[in-house]
């Protein structure tokens, strides 16, 4: 099987280094290009807002301040993600592998599958954190979602 366009799902975990190394090896062997991808989940941005009646302090100023804090957090997360992805792109270029990157906000599994469809990917590489049982049921599993919904082959790295 030949892979020409490979999406690599990356985050700031140590497992991402392993996933990226594997992707580089496959891309080098198959003369494939890489799309390095990071997704910022809504949960990472959102701060819980307790709805208070106006009499208890829920004013437009509180809502505005909460929004501004969330926007600042999003900007910070986006800058960190792009810096990380840029470093991975540099490493790929050093190995002679064509790489670009994308960063989105949303559900990571869903966004990965959307990107695979629109970019016409032939392979997705993704790490697996190892959640099982109740932890997976409550928190979900991005790798599980991608395996069952991707429009292309998926390689899950333990």
Coordinates of C-alpha atoms in Angstrom, one line a residue:
X1 CA 0.0 0.0 0.0
X2 CA 1.3 3.4 -0.9
X3 CA 0.6 6.6 1.0
X4 CA 1.1 10.0 -0.6
X5 CA -0.6 12.4 1.7
X6 CA -0.3 11.7 5.4
X7 CA -2.0 13.6 8.2
X8 CA -0.2 13.6 11.5
X9 CA -2.2 14.4 14.6
X10 CA 0.0 16.1 17.2
X11 CA -0.3 17.6 20.6
X12 CA 2.2 18.6 23.3
X13 CA 2.5 15.1 24.8
X14 CA 5.6 13.0 24.6
X15 CA 3.7 10.5 22.5
X16 CA 3.6 13.1 19.7
X17 CA 7.3 12.8 19.3
X18 CA 6.9 9.1 18.6
X19 CA 4.0 9.7 16.2
X20 CA 5.9 12.3 14.3
X21 CA 9.0 10.1 14.0
X22 CA 6.9 7.3 12.6
X23 CA 5.3 9.7 10.2
X24 CA 8.7 11.0 9.0
X25 CA 9.9 7.5 8.4
X26 CA 6.8 6.5 6.4
X27 CA 6.9 9.8 4.4
X28 CA 10.6 9.4 3.7
X29 CA 10.2 5.8 2.5
X30 CA 7.1 6.6 0.3
X31 CA 8.0 10.2 -0.8
X32 CA 4.8 11.4 0.8
X33 CA 3.9 14.8 2.0
X34 CA 2.7 15.6 5.5
X35 CA -0.1 17.6 7.0
X36 CA 0.7 18.3 10.6
X37 CA -2.5 18.9 12.6
X38 CA -3.4 20.1 16.0
X39 CA -6.9 20.7 17.4
X40 CA -7.8 23.0 20.2
X41 CA -10.8 21.5 21.9
X42 CA -13.6 23.8 23.2
X43 CA -13.0 22.5 26.7
X44 CA -9.5 23.8 26.6
X45 CA -10.8 27.3 25.9
X46 CA -14.0 27.5 27.9
X47 CA -14.2 28.7 31.4
X48 CA -17.3 27.7 33.2
X49 CA -19.7 30.6 33.7
X50 CA -22.3 30.2 36.4
X51 CA -25.5 31.9 35.4
X52 CA -26.3 34.4 38.1
X53 CA -29.3 36.6 38.2
X54 CA -28.5 40.3 37.7
X55 CA -29.3 40.9 41.4
X56 CA -26.4 38.6 42.3
X57 CA -23.8 40.1 40.0
X58 CA -24.3 38.7 36.4
X59 CA -23.8 41.9 34.5
X60 CA -22.7 42.6 31.0
X61 CA -19.3 43.5 32.4
X62 CA -18.9 40.0 33.9
X63 CA -19.9 38.4 30.6
X64 CA -17.6 40.6 28.6
X65 CA -14.7 39.9 31.0
X66 CA -15.3 36.2 30.7
X67 CA -15.3 36.4 26.9
X68 CA -12.1 38.4 26.9
X69 CA -10.4 35.9 29.1
X70 CA -11.5 33.1 26.9
X71 CA -10.3 35.0 23.8
X72 CA -6.9 35.6 25.4
X73 CA -6.7 31.9 26.3
X74 CA -7.6 30.9 22.7
X75 CA -4.9 33.3 21.3
X76 CA -2.3 31.8 23.7
X77 CA -3.2 28.2 22.8
X78 CA -3.2 29.0 19.1
X79 CA 0.2 30.7 19.3
X80 CA 1.7 27.7 21.2
X81 CA 0.2 25.2 18.8
X82 CA 1.5 27.0 15.7
X83 CA 5.0 27.3 17.3
X84 CA 5.0 23.6 18.0
X85 CA 3.7 22.7 14.5
X86 CA 6.3 25.1 13.0
X87 CA 9.1 23.2 14.8
X88 CA 7.8 19.9 13.5
X89 CA 7.7 21.3 9.9
X90 CA 11.3 22.4 10.3
X91 CA 12.4 18.9 11.4
X92 CA 10.5 17.5 8.4
X93 CA 12.2 19.9 6.0
X94 CA 15.6 18.8 7.4
X95 CA 14.8 15.3 6.4
X96 CA 13.6 16.4 2.9
X97 CA 9.9 15.8 3.6
X98 CA 7.4 18.4 2.4
X99 CA 5.2 19.4 5.3
X100 CA 2.6 21.9 6.1
X101 CA 0.4 22.4 9.1
X102 CA -3.1 23.3 10.2
X103 CA -4.6 24.1 13.6
X104 CA -8.4 24.1 14.2
X105 CA -10.8 24.6 17.1
X106 CA -13.4 21.9 17.8
X107 CA -13.8 18.2 18.4
X108 CA -10.3 16.7 17.5
X109 CA -11.7 13.4 16.0
X110 CA -14.3 15.2 13.9
X111 CA -11.8 17.8 12.7
X112 CA -9.3 15.2 11.8
X113 CA -11.8 13.3 9.7
X114 CA -12.9 16.6 8.0
X115 CA -9.3 17.4 7.2
X116 CA -8.7 13.9 5.8
X117 CA -11.7 14.3 3.5
X118 CA -10.9 17.8 2.3
X119 CA -7.1 17.2 1.9
X120 CA -7.7 13.8 0.3
X121 CA -5.4 12.1 2.8
X122 CA -4.3 8.5 2.2
X123 CA -3.3 7.9 5.9
X124 CA -3.8 9.4 9.3
X125 CA -1.2 8.8 12.1
X126 CA -2.5 9.4 15.6
X127 CA -1.4 8.5 19.1
X128 CA -3.5 6.6 21.6
X129 CA -3.4 7.6 25.3
X130 CA -4.7 4.3 26.5
X131 CA -8.0 5.3 28.1
X132 CA -10.3 2.3 28.5
X133 CA -13.6 1.5 30.2
X134 CA -15.3 4.4 32.1
X135 CA -12.5 6.9 31.3
X136 CA -13.0 6.3 27.6
X137 CA -16.8 6.4 27.9
X138 CA -16.8 9.7 29.8
X139 CA -13.9 11.4 28.1
X140 CA -14.1 9.8 24.7
X141 CA -11.3 8.5 22.6
X142 CA -10.1 10.6 19.6
X143 CA -8.2 7.6 18.1
X144 CA -11.3 5.4 18.4
X145 CA -13.5 8.0 16.7
X146 CA -11.0 8.5 13.9
X147 CA -10.6 4.7 13.3
X148 CA -14.3 4.4 12.9
X149 CA -15.0 7.6 10.9
X150 CA -11.9 8.4 8.8
X151 CA -12.2 8.3 5.0
X152 CA -8.7 6.8 4.7
X153 CA -6.4 4.3 6.5
X154 CA -5.5 5.1 10.1
X155 CA -2.3 4.1 12.0
X156 CA -2.7 4.3 15.8
X157 CA 0.6 4.6 17.7
X158 CA 0.6 3.2 21.2

